[in-house]
Amino acid sequence: MGGNSMLLSASGGGWGCCLTRVLCFSKSNPKTPKPFFSLLRKSPIASMSYHNELAAAKKAASLAARLCQKVQKAILQSDVQSKSDKSPVTVADYGSQAVVSFVLERELPSESFSLVAEEDSGDLRKEETQETLHRITKLVNDTLASEGTYSATSLSAEDVLAAIDSGKSEGGPRGRHWVLDPIDGTKGFLRGDQYAIALALLDEGKVVLGVLACPNLSLVPIGGHDLPYSHDKLGCLFFAQVGAGTDVQSLDGSPPIKVHVSDIDNPEEASFFESFEAAHSLHDLSSSIAKKLGVKAPPVRIDSQAKYGALSRGDGAIYLRFPHKGYREKIWDHAAGSIVVTEAGGVVTDATGNPLDFSKGRYLDLDTGIIVTNAKLMPLLLKAVRESLNERASSL
């Protein structure tokens, strides 16, 4: 790594660029840094408008959130979360995916439709699951009817199965592909805690827009700073488009507000997010990294990509994710979150500082883990990550 700047990613998914220097120098005067964000906005993808696609994505994610809220409320009322039968979650997963697929195809009829998503209809086509399919079909129709535009729509069970199976695309580096996690944070959903409907659009392998619907995330930031919302107001919709920044509004449609990641440059003042479930990330490794940085605050553990949303508005300064050996990250677990953070001024990389590559199909091929922070903290964070990983490797 030469020169005066460390090679960092603005997230390969976030700005339609590959590995990019945080400081970019002009040829005419190599000592004068050119504004990083102005360079990004001149890229071909950054200059494109995805206004219609973003409007459709917001509508789809908001309606899917409405369906999930209805299912989660029933789960909590019947205390199903303590049972081994996870069928209500399956109902919400399938229903959410069907709603998003239907809305995107209906709102963007002129575009060829490709969706990379988590669910398929295989299990729902079995004889013993016909009652579940009936419940999902009713949930989907009730949800669509609650939105005036689709009040005359009535989907058959076969229509719902087809909508779910729209998510079988493999994605890749060519063309446009929607990427969906219909419920990110299943265990949080069951507990009545955080979960997200995460929807993003890939264009030629780059994430160009993302929407995070977080029904249980307070509109008041975790740190309680200056957004004009009441403290008991739940339900956030984060959305970002390449070159246009990141906004948040309430799920019921309050005026959007621009957000920005924390500008903290002293790691001792930083707080960090990690997965709620120890099975999802190596908490001991995160603890070692935090200790090396001198972070004093305990970690904030939140399910789902709601972490990306919270970090985009400065609730914390760092997000660390180090899955257990053998786990392959799926693109739907990070595509929407990555652009929500990068368009809010943050940086998203793998553990070696390389950009996340969403162009290789349904999985992310990356080195060890994912780290998210602001540009000021990233050099120190990368150093702490490298040292902690080396120590861990030598002890095994």
Short mmCIF file of C-alpha atoms in Angstrom, two decimals:
data_model
loop_
_atom_site.label_atom_id
_atom_site.label_comp_id
_atom_site.label_asym_id
_atom_site.label_seq_id
_atom_site.Cartn_x
_atom_site.Cartn_y
_atom_site.Cartn_z
CA MET A 1 0.00 0.00 0.00
CA GLY A 2 1.82 3.06 -1.22
CA GLY A 3 1.32 6.78 -0.81
CA ASN A 4 -0.28 8.55 2.11
CA SER A 5 -3.59 6.71 2.20
CA MET A 6 -4.64 3.22 3.15
CA LEU A 7 -6.57 1.34 0.49
CA LEU A 8 -10.12 1.10 1.73
CA SER A 9 -13.39 0.17 0.17
CA ALA A 10 -16.39 2.40 -0.11
CA SER A 11 -18.08 -1.01 -0.37
CA GLY A 12 -18.11 -2.62 -3.77
CA GLY A 13 -21.87 -2.79 -3.29
CA GLY A 14 -22.29 0.79 -2.16
CA TRP A 15 -21.00 3.11 -4.83
CA GLY A 16 -20.46 1.08 -7.94
CA CYS A 17 -16.71 1.19 -7.61
CA CYS A 18 -14.04 -1.30 -6.72
CA LEU A 19 -11.11 -0.74 -4.37
CA THR A 20 -10.89 3.01 -3.93
CA ARG A 21 -8.48 5.26 -2.12
CA VAL A 22 -10.08 7.24 0.66
CA LEU A 23 -7.93 10.15 -0.55
CA CYS A 24 -7.85 10.53 -4.34
CA PHE A 25 -5.17 12.77 -5.81
CA SER A 26 -5.43 14.77 -9.02
CA LYS A 27 -2.87 14.23 -11.80
CA SER A 28 -2.20 17.93 -12.11
CA ASN A 29 -1.32 18.31 -8.45
CA PRO A 30 -0.67 14.95 -6.77
CA LYS A 31 -0.39 16.63 -3.37
CA THR A 32 -3.94 17.93 -3.49
CA PRO A 33 -6.60 15.43 -2.51
CA LYS A 34 -9.76 15.51 -4.56
CA PRO A 35 -13.01 15.12 -2.64
CA PHE A 36 -13.73 11.41 -2.37
CA PHE A 37 -17.50 11.72 -2.62
CA SER A 38 -17.40 14.05 -5.64
CA LEU A 39 -15.33 11.48 -7.52
CA LEU A 40 -17.80 8.74 -6.71
CA ARG A 41 -20.72 10.76 -7.94
CA LYS A 42 -19.07 11.13 -11.36
CA SER A 43 -18.95 7.36 -11.93
CA PRO A 44 -21.35 6.05 -14.62
CA ILE A 45 -23.54 4.16 -12.16
CA ALA A 46 -23.53 7.04 -9.65
CA SER A 47 -24.87 9.39 -12.32
CA MET A 48 -27.86 7.15 -13.10
CA SER A 49 -31.26 7.68 -11.54
CA TYR A 50 -33.07 4.81 -9.87
CA HIS A 51 -35.99 6.91 -8.69
CA ASN A 52 -38.73 4.54 -9.88
CA GLU A 53 -36.93 1.49 -8.61
CA LEU A 54 -36.38 3.06 -5.19
CA ALA A 55 -40.03 4.07 -4.91
CA ALA A 56 -41.09 0.51 -5.75
CA ALA A 57 -38.59 -0.96 -3.28
CA LYS A 58 -39.82 1.27 -0.46
CA LYS A 59 -43.42 0.32 -1.17
CA ALA A 60 -42.59 -3.39 -1.35
CA ALA A 61 -40.54 -3.45 1.86
CA SER A 62 -43.11 -1.40 3.78
CA LEU A 63 -45.95 -3.74 2.81
CA ALA A 64 -43.85 -6.80 3.65
CA ALA A 65 -43.12 -5.24 7.04
CA ARG A 66 -46.87 -4.82 7.59
CA LEU A 67 -47.37 -8.55 6.97
CA CYS A 68 -44.49 -9.48 9.28
CA GLN A 69 -45.81 -7.25 12.06
CA LYS A 70 -49.16 -9.02 11.90
CA VAL A 71 -47.53 -12.46 12.13
CA GLN A 72 -45.13 -11.43 14.92
CA LYS A 73 -47.99 -10.04 16.98
CA ALA A 74 -49.81 -13.39 16.74
CA ILE A 75 -46.62 -15.26 17.69
CA LEU A 76 -46.16 -13.17 20.82
CA GLN A 77 -49.80 -13.49 21.81
CA SER A 78 -49.74 -17.30 21.57
CA ASP A 79 -46.22 -17.66 22.99
CA VAL A 80 -45.24 -19.80 20.00
CA GLN A 81 -41.65 -18.60 20.28
CA SER A 82 -41.10 -21.10 23.12
CA LYS A 83 -42.17 -24.06 20.97
CA SER A 84 -40.16 -26.07 18.45
CA ASP A 85 -42.74 -25.49 15.69
CA LYS A 86 -41.48 -22.51 13.69
CA SER A 87 -44.36 -22.51 11.15
CA PRO A 88 -45.44 -18.92 11.92
CA VAL A 89 -41.96 -17.73 10.97
CA THR A 90 -42.19 -19.72 7.77
CA VAL A 91 -45.53 -18.07 7.06
CA ALA A 92 -43.97 -14.63 7.49
CA ASP A 93 -40.85 -15.48 5.43
CA TYR A 94 -42.89 -16.81 2.53
CA GLY A 95 -45.51 -14.10 2.77
CA SER A 96 -42.95 -11.32 2.87
CA GLN A 97 -41.15 -12.70 -0.18
CA ALA A 98 -44.40 -13.08 -2.12
CA VAL A 99 -45.45 -9.51 -1.33
CA VAL A 100 -42.11 -8.01 -2.36
CA SER A 101 -42.00 -10.04 -5.57
CA PHE A 102 -45.57 -9.07 -6.49
CA VAL A 103 -45.10 -5.36 -5.79
CA LEU A 104 -41.81 -5.07 -7.70
CA GLU A 105 -43.22 -6.81 -10.76
CA ARG A 106 -46.42 -4.76 -10.63
CA GLU A 107 -44.66 -1.40 -10.12
CA LEU A 108 -41.88 -2.00 -12.68
CA PRO A 109 -43.65 -3.93 -15.46
CA SER A 110 -41.36 -2.89 -18.29
CA GLU A 111 -38.20 -4.35 -16.75
CA SER A 112 -37.04 -7.94 -16.96
CA PHE A 113 -37.42 -9.22 -13.41
CA SER A 114 -34.71 -11.11 -11.54
CA LEU A 115 -34.86 -11.73 -7.79
CA VAL A 116 -32.21 -13.38 -5.62
CA ALA A 117 -34.00 -14.36 -2.43
CA GLU A 118 -33.84 -16.84 0.41
CA GLU A 119 -37.03 -18.87 0.03
CA ASP A 120 -38.54 -21.20 -2.59
CA SER A 121 -41.91 -22.89 -2.76
CA GLY A 122 -40.75 -26.52 -2.65
CA ASP A 123 -42.05 -27.35 0.83
CA LEU A 124 -45.31 -25.48 0.26
CA ARG A 125 -46.23 -27.73 -2.67
CA LYS A 126 -46.43 -30.82 -0.44
CA GLU A 127 -49.79 -32.25 0.56
CA GLU A 128 -49.18 -31.77 4.27
CA THR A 129 -48.46 -28.04 3.93
CA GLN A 130 -51.63 -27.01 2.07
CA GLU A 131 -53.11 -25.44 5.20
CA THR A 132 -49.95 -23.37 5.63
CA LEU A 133 -50.14 -22.32 1.98
CA HIS A 134 -53.76 -21.26 2.53
CA ARG A 135 -52.69 -19.11 5.52
CA ILE A 136 -49.90 -17.50 3.51
CA THR A 137 -52.24 -16.76 0.59
CA LYS A 138 -54.74 -15.08 2.91
CA LEU A 139 -51.97 -13.06 4.61
CA VAL A 140 -50.62 -11.88 1.26
CA ASN A 141 -54.06 -10.90 -0.07
CA ASP A 142 -55.01 -9.12 3.17
CA THR A 143 -51.74 -7.19 3.08
CA LEU A 144 -52.13 -6.16 -0.55
CA ALA A 145 -55.74 -5.16 0.06
CA SER A 146 -54.59 -2.86 2.90
CA GLU A 147 -52.74 -0.80 0.27
CA GLY A 148 -55.32 1.00 -1.83
CA THR A 149 -53.51 0.50 -5.14
CA TYR A 150 -53.98 -3.27 -5.01
CA SER A 151 -57.43 -3.42 -3.41
CA ALA A 152 -58.89 -5.24 -6.43
CA THR A 153 -56.09 -7.82 -6.46
CA SER A 154 -56.77 -11.36 -5.33
CA LEU A 155 -53.96 -13.87 -5.74
CA SER A 156 -54.56 -17.59 -5.93
CA ALA A 157 -52.37 -20.05 -4.05
CA GLU A 158 -50.60 -20.78 -7.34
CA ASP A 159 -49.98 -17.05 -7.86
CA VAL A 160 -48.37 -16.88 -4.41
CA LEU A 161 -46.19 -19.91 -5.14
CA ALA A 162 -45.07 -18.32 -8.41
CA ALA A 163 -44.28 -15.04 -6.66
CA ILE A 164 -42.16 -16.88 -4.08
CA ASP A 165 -40.32 -18.77 -6.83
CA SER A 166 -39.39 -15.52 -8.54
CA GLY A 167 -36.56 -15.50 -6.00
CA LYS A 168 -34.64 -18.36 -7.61
CA SER A 169 -32.30 -16.14 -9.64
CA GLU A 170 -28.56 -16.72 -9.21
CA GLY A 171 -27.65 -13.03 -9.66
CA GLY A 172 -24.22 -12.37 -11.11
CA PRO A 173 -22.21 -9.57 -12.73
CA ARG A 174 -24.52 -8.79 -15.67
CA GLY A 175 -27.89 -7.08 -15.76
CA ARG A 176 -30.13 -6.06 -12.87
CA HIS A 177 -30.98 -8.32 -9.96
CA TRP A 178 -33.08 -7.58 -6.90
CA VAL A 179 -31.70 -9.10 -3.68
CA LEU A 180 -34.07 -9.89 -0.81
CA ASP A 181 -33.98 -11.25 2.70
CA PRO A 182 -37.71 -11.43 3.51
CA ILE A 183 -37.00 -11.68 7.26
CA ASP A 184 -33.43 -11.01 8.33
CA GLY A 185 -33.04 -11.91 12.01
CA THR A 186 -35.36 -14.88 12.49
CA LYS A 187 -34.51 -15.38 16.16
CA GLY A 188 -35.05 -11.72 16.89
CA PHE A 189 -38.39 -11.96 15.10
CA LEU A 190 -39.39 -14.87 17.34
CA ARG A 191 -38.33 -13.05 20.51
CA GLY A 192 -40.22 -9.93 19.56
CA ASP A 193 -36.92 -8.09 19.05
CA GLN A 194 -35.17 -6.66 15.99
CA TYR A 195 -35.54 -7.98 12.47
CA ALA A 196 -35.47 -6.40 9.02
CA ILE A 197 -36.89 -6.75 5.55
CA ALA A 198 -33.78 -6.13 3.47
CA LEU A 199 -34.11 -5.31 -0.23
CA ALA A 200 -31.40 -4.12 -2.63
CA LEU A 201 -30.86 -3.74 -6.37
CA LEU A 202 -27.71 -4.88 -8.18
CA ASP A 203 -26.84 -3.26 -11.49
CA GLU A 204 -23.91 -4.87 -13.31
CA GLY A 205 -22.80 -6.48 -10.06
CA LYS A 206 -22.89 -3.30 -7.96
CA VAL A 207 -25.44 -2.41 -5.30
CA VAL A 208 -27.16 0.76 -6.49
CA LEU A 209 -30.01 1.07 -3.99
CA GLY A 210 -31.05 -0.49 -0.73
CA VAL A 211 -34.03 -0.42 1.62
CA LEU A 212 -34.16 -1.68 5.21
CA ALA A 213 -37.57 -1.91 6.86
CA CYS A 214 -36.98 -2.34 10.61
CA PRO A 215 -40.40 -2.60 12.31
CA ASN A 216 -39.10 -2.78 15.90
CA LEU A 217 -36.29 -0.22 15.69
CA SER A 218 -37.06 3.04 17.48
CA LEU A 219 -37.12 6.19 15.40
CA VAL A 220 -35.18 7.79 18.22
CA PRO A 221 -31.54 6.71 17.86
CA ILE A 222 -30.08 4.43 20.50
CA GLY A 223 -27.98 7.36 21.70
CA GLY A 224 -31.11 9.55 21.87
CA HIS A 225 -29.73 12.39 19.72
CA ASP A 226 -31.53 14.97 17.63
CA LEU A 227 -34.23 13.44 15.49
CA PRO A 228 -37.73 14.91 15.92
CA TYR A 229 -39.52 11.73 16.95
CA SER A 230 -41.25 10.60 20.12
CA HIS A 231 -39.36 8.05 22.18
CA ASP A 232 -42.07 5.40 21.91
CA LYS A 233 -42.29 5.55 18.11
CA LEU A 234 -41.21 2.25 16.52
CA GLY A 235 -40.65 1.35 12.89
CA CYS A 236 -37.85 2.70 10.68
CA LEU A 237 -37.48 2.66 6.91
CA PHE A 238 -33.89 3.34 5.83
CA PHE A 239 -33.25 3.85 2.13
CA ALA A 240 -30.26 4.76 0.00
CA GLN A 241 -29.53 5.29 -3.66
CA VAL A 242 -26.04 5.46 -5.13
CA GLY A 243 -24.84 9.06 -5.10
CA ALA A 244 -27.89 10.33 -3.20
CA GLY A 245 -27.10 9.64 0.46
CA THR A 246 -29.17 7.76 3.04
CA ASP A 247 -32.52 8.74 4.52
CA VAL A 248 -34.71 7.40 7.30
CA GLN A 249 -38.41 7.82 7.84
CA SER A 250 -41.07 6.09 9.85
CA LEU A 251 -42.70 3.01 8.36
CA ASP A 252 -46.01 4.88 8.33
CA GLY A 253 -44.55 7.57 6.11
CA SER A 254 -43.15 10.56 8.04
CA PRO A 255 -40.99 13.02 6.06
CA PRO A 256 -37.54 11.50 5.38
CA ILE A 257 -34.45 12.79 7.19
CA LYS A 258 -30.86 12.55 5.94
CA VAL A 259 -28.59 10.51 8.19
CA HIS A 260 -24.83 10.22 8.53
CA VAL A 261 -22.50 7.81 10.26
CA SER A 262 -20.70 8.84 13.42
CA ASP A 263 -17.71 11.13 12.86
CA ILE A 264 -15.88 9.83 15.96
CA ASP A 265 -12.14 9.47 15.35
CA ASN A 266 -11.11 8.37 18.85
CA PRO A 267 -11.79 4.62 19.26
CA GLU A 268 -12.03 5.02 23.03
CA GLU A 269 -15.25 6.97 22.45
CA ALA A 270 -16.67 4.48 19.95
CA SER A 271 -19.37 1.93 20.61
CA PHE A 272 -19.80 -1.09 18.42
CA PHE A 273 -22.50 -3.43 17.22
CA GLU A 274 -22.35 -7.18 16.85
CA SER A 275 -24.81 -10.01 16.30
CA PHE A 276 -27.11 -10.79 19.22
CA GLU A 277 -26.59 -14.53 18.79
CA ALA A 278 -23.12 -15.88 19.63
CA ALA A 279 -23.73 -18.56 16.99
CA HIS A 280 -23.77 -15.84 14.31
CA SER A 281 -20.43 -14.17 15.12
CA LEU A 282 -17.30 -14.76 17.20
CA HIS A 283 -17.95 -12.54 20.20
CA ASP A 284 -14.55 -13.35 21.75
CA LEU A 285 -12.76 -12.11 18.63
CA SER A 286 -14.82 -8.91 18.62
CA SER A 287 -13.93 -8.42 22.28
CA SER A 288 -10.22 -8.78 21.52
CA ILE A 289 -10.44 -6.20 18.73
CA ALA A 290 -12.35 -3.77 20.94
CA LYS A 291 -9.74 -4.15 23.67
CA LYS A 292 -6.91 -3.36 21.25
CA LEU A 293 -8.75 -0.25 20.12
CA GLY A 294 -9.36 0.86 23.69
CA VAL A 295 -13.14 0.80 23.26
CA LYS A 296 -14.67 1.33 26.69
CA ALA A 297 -18.39 0.85 25.99
CA PRO A 298 -19.83 -2.69 26.03
CA PRO A 299 -21.02 -4.05 22.68
CA VAL A 300 -24.55 -3.37 21.54
CA ARG A 301 -26.00 -6.67 20.36
CA ILE A 302 -28.79 -6.42 17.80
CA ASP A 303 -30.30 -8.98 15.44
CA SER A 304 -30.40 -8.48 11.69
CA GLN A 305 -29.37 -5.69 9.33
CA ALA A 306 -31.06 -3.28 11.70
CA LYS A 307 -27.43 -2.87 12.85
CA TYR A 308 -26.55 -1.31 9.51
CA GLY A 309 -29.46 1.08 9.81
CA ALA A 310 -28.57 2.07 13.37
CA LEU A 311 -24.93 2.60 12.41
CA SER A 312 -25.90 4.72 9.39
CA ARG A 313 -27.47 7.32 11.71
CA GLY A 314 -24.56 7.29 14.16
CA ASP A 315 -26.01 5.12 16.94
CA GLY A 316 -22.65 3.35 17.09
CA ALA A 317 -19.37 3.69 15.23
CA ILE A 318 -18.30 0.10 14.47
CA TYR A 319 -19.97 -3.14 13.38
CA LEU A 320 -18.00 -6.39 13.53
CA ARG A 321 -19.14 -9.72 12.10
CA PHE A 322 -16.90 -12.78 12.24
CA PRO A 323 -18.85 -15.94 11.39
CA HIS A 324 -17.76 -19.37 12.55
CA LYS A 325 -15.47 -21.36 10.26
CA GLY A 326 -17.20 -22.83 7.24
CA TYR A 327 -20.07 -20.34 7.13
CA ARG A 328 -20.70 -18.72 3.74
CA GLU A 329 -22.18 -15.25 3.77
CA LYS A 330 -25.19 -14.77 1.50
CA ILE A 331 -25.52 -11.60 -0.50
CA TRP A 332 -29.00 -10.88 0.87
CA ASP A 333 -27.58 -10.60 4.40
CA HIS A 334 -25.48 -7.54 3.52
CA ALA A 335 -26.44 -5.96 0.18
CA ALA A 336 -29.07 -3.52 1.44
CA GLY A 337 -27.22 -2.76 4.68
CA SER A 338 -23.94 -2.04 2.94
CA ILE A 339 -25.30 0.74 0.72
CA VAL A 340 -27.35 2.22 3.57
CA VAL A 341 -24.08 2.64 5.49
CA THR A 342 -21.79 3.68 2.62
CA GLU A 343 -24.20 6.30 1.32
CA ALA A 344 -24.33 7.65 4.88
CA GLY A 345 -20.55 8.15 4.70
CA GLY A 346 -19.39 4.83 6.14
CA VAL A 347 -17.03 2.14 4.91
CA VAL A 348 -17.80 -1.57 4.53
CA THR A 349 -15.05 -4.13 3.88
CA ASP A 350 -13.98 -7.67 4.61
CA ALA A 351 -11.44 -8.29 7.37
CA THR A 352 -8.51 -7.37 5.12
CA GLY A 353 -9.98 -4.11 3.86
CA ASN A 354 -11.19 -5.47 0.53
CA PRO A 355 -14.58 -4.43 -0.85
CA LEU A 356 -17.55 -6.75 -0.64
CA ASP A 357 -18.19 -8.29 -4.06
CA PHE A 358 -21.88 -8.92 -4.74
CA SER A 359 -21.35 -9.96 -8.37
CA LYS A 360 -20.50 -13.65 -7.90
CA GLY A 361 -23.94 -15.13 -7.37
CA ARG A 362 -25.83 -15.91 -4.18
CA TYR A 363 -22.78 -15.96 -1.89
CA LEU A 364 -20.09 -13.50 -0.85
CA ASP A 365 -16.55 -14.83 -1.23
CA LEU A 366 -14.67 -12.86 1.38
CA ASP A 367 -11.80 -13.06 3.79
CA THR A 368 -12.79 -14.04 7.36
CA GLY A 369 -15.38 -11.43 8.30
CA ILE A 370 -17.03 -8.06 7.70
CA ILE A 371 -16.12 -4.77 9.34
CA VAL A 372 -18.03 -1.51 9.13
CA THR A 373 -17.10 1.93 10.45
CA ASN A 374 -16.28 5.47 9.31
CA ALA A 375 -13.23 6.41 7.23
CA LYS A 376 -11.48 7.98 10.24
CA LEU A 377 -11.56 4.83 12.35
CA MET A 378 -11.01 2.28 9.58
CA PRO A 379 -7.16 2.30 9.55
CA LEU A 380 -7.01 1.68 13.32
CA LEU A 381 -9.77 -0.92 13.10
CA LEU A 382 -8.06 -2.82 10.29
CA LYS A 383 -4.83 -2.90 12.30
CA ALA A 384 -6.62 -4.23 15.39
CA VAL A 385 -8.46 -6.83 13.31
CA ARG A 386 -5.24 -8.02 11.68
CA GLU A 387 -3.44 -8.33 15.02
CA SER A 388 -6.34 -10.16 16.67
CA LEU A 389 -6.70 -12.58 13.76
CA ASN A 390 -2.98 -13.33 13.82
CA GLU A 391 -3.06 -13.97 17.57
CA ARG A 392 -6.09 -16.22 17.18
CA ALA A 393 -4.42 -18.20 14.39
CA SER A 394 -1.23 -18.73 16.40
CA SER A 395 -3.19 -19.99 19.41
CA LEU A 396 -5.11 -22.64 17.45
#
